[in-house]
């Protein structure tokens, strides 16, 4: 038990490192979700109650690309990769939105693809654009009365 807690304690010793680890883990989870959701390209074969997303091969490819970038950003702790993945997914959602407005389907899906891809992209952008936490841990018992 001490081996596992010692490893996590060493990597999360400072407040900034702990917050960075949380952001990296979140990027990995979002990336994994994007890759799993790309499987809905085969959603037409699912029963109706499980077909909550309609996406084509182009949209699935973008989800996989964004997911791989997001996972890589979390593993190597690169904020810029996370930002690129978020911009890619958010941009794809905007392209789908404009495409649906002019009656084309650039990602091969419908508005559900916009919601899923855009939501994942915005989540990554928020993780990327959050200000860096202060190096001093916040103690709520100290400060202004």
Tab-separated table of C-alpha atoms in Angstrom:
chain	number	residue	atom	x	y	z
A	1	UNK	CA	0.000	0.000	0.000
A	2	UNK	CA	2.845	2.421	0.724
A	3	UNK	CA	4.336	1.875	-2.730
A	4	UNK	CA	1.171	3.042	-4.476
A	5	UNK	CA	0.560	6.022	-2.220
A	6	UNK	CA	4.205	7.054	-2.328
A	7	UNK	CA	4.172	7.194	-6.109
A	8	UNK	CA	1.058	9.307	-6.239
A	9	UNK	CA	2.229	11.479	-3.364
A	10	UNK	CA	5.507	12.255	-5.094
A	11	UNK	CA	3.844	13.305	-8.327
A	12	UNK	CA	1.160	15.398	-6.636
A	13	UNK	CA	3.343	17.057	-3.988
A	14	UNK	CA	2.539	20.649	-4.984
A	15	UNK	CA	-0.823	22.246	-5.673
A	16	UNK	CA	0.126	23.102	-9.257
A	17	UNK	CA	1.246	19.570	-9.975
A	18	UNK	CA	-1.943	18.112	-8.514
A	19	UNK	CA	-4.144	20.377	-10.624
A	20	UNK	CA	-2.056	19.604	-13.673
A	21	UNK	CA	-2.515	15.899	-13.054
A	22	UNK	CA	-6.279	16.360	-12.772
A	23	UNK	CA	-6.351	18.221	-16.087
A	24	UNK	CA	-4.208	15.570	-17.735
A	25	UNK	CA	-6.467	12.804	-16.453
A	26	UNK	CA	-9.531	14.718	-17.658
A	27	UNK	CA	-7.969	15.092	-21.116
A	28	UNK	CA	-7.323	11.338	-21.222
A	29	UNK	CA	-10.936	10.576	-20.229
A	30	UNK	CA	-12.334	13.006	-22.816
A	31	UNK	CA	-10.063	11.509	-25.475
A	32	UNK	CA	-11.152	7.983	-24.623
A	33	UNK	CA	-14.803	9.072	-24.735
A	34	UNK	CA	-14.264	10.610	-28.180
A	35	UNK	CA	-12.780	7.380	-29.502
A	36	UNK	CA	-15.588	5.288	-28.022
A	37	UNK	CA	-18.231	7.649	-29.426
A	38	UNK	CA	-16.657	7.330	-32.879
A	39	UNK	CA	-18.050	3.794	-32.815
A	40	UNK	CA	-21.500	5.283	-33.388
A	41	UNK	CA	-20.613	5.412	-37.059
A	42	UNK	CA	-22.032	1.886	-36.899
A	43	UNK	CA	-25.059	3.109	-34.921
A	44	UNK	CA	-27.571	2.311	-37.662
A	45	UNK	CA	-27.262	-1.359	-36.731
A	46	UNK	CA	-28.160	-0.629	-33.092
A	47	UNK	CA	-31.690	-0.898	-31.717
A	48	UNK	CA	-33.573	2.401	-31.688
A	49	UNK	CA	-33.210	2.943	-27.946
A	50	UNK	CA	-29.388	2.964	-28.290
A	51	UNK	CA	-29.142	5.198	-31.375
A	52	UNK	CA	-28.768	8.533	-29.631
A	53	UNK	CA	-26.075	9.818	-31.995
A	54	UNK	CA	-25.925	9.852	-35.780
A	55	UNK	CA	-22.465	10.367	-37.247
A	56	UNK	CA	-20.754	9.470	-40.495
A	57	UNK	CA	-17.256	8.202	-41.261
A	58	UNK	CA	-15.772	11.702	-41.585
A	59	UNK	CA	-17.126	12.723	-38.186
A	60	UNK	CA	-15.939	9.461	-36.651
A	61	UNK	CA	-12.474	10.060	-38.083
A	62	UNK	CA	-12.404	13.531	-36.543
A	63	UNK	CA	-13.504	12.115	-33.202
A	64	UNK	CA	-10.701	9.538	-33.310
A	65	UNK	CA	-8.119	12.174	-34.305
A	66	UNK	CA	-9.260	14.533	-31.548
A	67	UNK	CA	-9.352	11.668	-29.065
A	68	UNK	CA	-5.829	10.531	-29.889
A	69	UNK	CA	-4.517	14.100	-29.588
A	70	UNK	CA	-6.321	14.535	-26.285
A	71	UNK	CA	-4.969	11.289	-24.836
A	72	UNK	CA	-1.465	12.161	-26.028
A	73	UNK	CA	-1.752	15.608	-24.427
A	74	UNK	CA	-2.667	14.032	-21.112
A	75	UNK	CA	0.113	11.473	-21.240
A	76	UNK	CA	2.894	13.885	-22.172
A	77	UNK	CA	1.306	16.814	-20.276
A	78	UNK	CA	1.216	19.212	-23.209
A	79	UNK	CA	-1.373	21.948	-22.891
A	80	UNK	CA	-0.925	22.947	-26.550
A	81	UNK	CA	-1.923	19.478	-27.829
A	82	UNK	CA	-5.028	19.640	-25.654
A	83	UNK	CA	-5.816	23.059	-27.123
A	84	UNK	CA	-5.354	21.752	-30.678
A	85	UNK	CA	-7.620	18.764	-29.996
A	86	UNK	CA	-10.280	21.047	-28.520
A	87	UNK	CA	-10.054	23.456	-31.444
A	88	UNK	CA	-10.282	20.570	-33.935
A	89	UNK	CA	-13.427	19.147	-32.342
A	90	UNK	CA	-15.083	22.529	-31.764
A	91	UNK	CA	-14.277	23.588	-35.327
A	92	UNK	CA	-15.734	20.340	-36.659
A	93	UNK	CA	-18.947	20.991	-34.720
A	94	UNK	CA	-19.176	24.487	-36.191
A	95	UNK	CA	-18.610	23.113	-39.707
A	96	UNK	CA	-21.412	20.601	-39.113
A	97	UNK	CA	-23.674	23.394	-37.845
A	98	UNK	CA	-23.077	25.528	-40.933
A	99	UNK	CA	-23.434	22.465	-43.152
A	100	UNK	CA	-26.801	21.598	-41.669
A	101	UNK	CA	-27.919	25.206	-42.138
A	102	UNK	CA	-27.262	24.903	-45.885
A	103	UNK	CA	-28.622	21.329	-46.072
A	104	UNK	CA	-25.393	19.385	-46.419
A	105	UNK	CA	-23.844	16.966	-43.954
A	106	UNK	CA	-20.073	17.500	-43.935
A	107	UNK	CA	-19.532	15.054	-41.059
A	108	UNK	CA	-22.236	12.686	-42.248
A	109	UNK	CA	-24.350	13.156	-39.149
A	110	UNK	CA	-27.060	15.346	-37.754
A	111	UNK	CA	-27.453	17.764	-34.838
A	112	UNK	CA	-26.549	15.010	-32.373
A	113	UNK	CA	-23.054	14.976	-33.904
A	114	UNK	CA	-22.809	18.723	-33.292
A	115	UNK	CA	-23.730	18.274	-29.642
A	116	UNK	CA	-21.300	15.439	-28.953
A	117	UNK	CA	-18.333	16.737	-30.936
A	118	UNK	CA	-18.859	20.308	-29.768
A	119	UNK	CA	-19.274	19.275	-26.144
A	120	UNK	CA	-16.048	17.288	-26.135
A	121	UNK	CA	-14.221	20.092	-27.950
A	122	UNK	CA	-15.448	22.781	-25.589
A	123	UNK	CA	-14.487	20.617	-22.624
A	124	UNK	CA	-10.942	20.329	-23.944
A	125	UNK	CA	-10.774	24.063	-24.643
A	126	UNK	CA	-11.886	24.842	-21.096
A	127	UNK	CA	-9.228	22.490	-19.705
A	128	UNK	CA	-6.632	24.183	-21.887
A	129	UNK	CA	-7.584	27.777	-21.189
A	130	UNK	CA	-8.021	27.572	-17.423
A	131	UNK	CA	-5.449	29.727	-15.669
A	132	UNK	CA	-2.596	27.893	-14.045
A	133	UNK	CA	-3.202	27.293	-10.369
A	134	UNK	CA	-1.105	29.244	-7.909
A	135	UNK	CA	1.900	27.501	-6.462
A	136	UNK	CA	0.728	28.348	-2.945
A	137	UNK	CA	-2.011	26.043	-1.709
A	138	UNK	CA	-5.155	27.855	-0.641
A	139	UNK	CA	-5.935	27.630	3.058
A	140	UNK	CA	-9.506	28.732	3.744
A	141	UNK	CA	-8.723	29.232	7.448
A	142	UNK	CA	-6.256	32.033	6.659
A	143	UNK	CA	-7.072	35.293	5.011
A	144	UNK	CA	-9.619	38.040	5.424
A	145	UNK	CA	-12.121	37.716	8.289
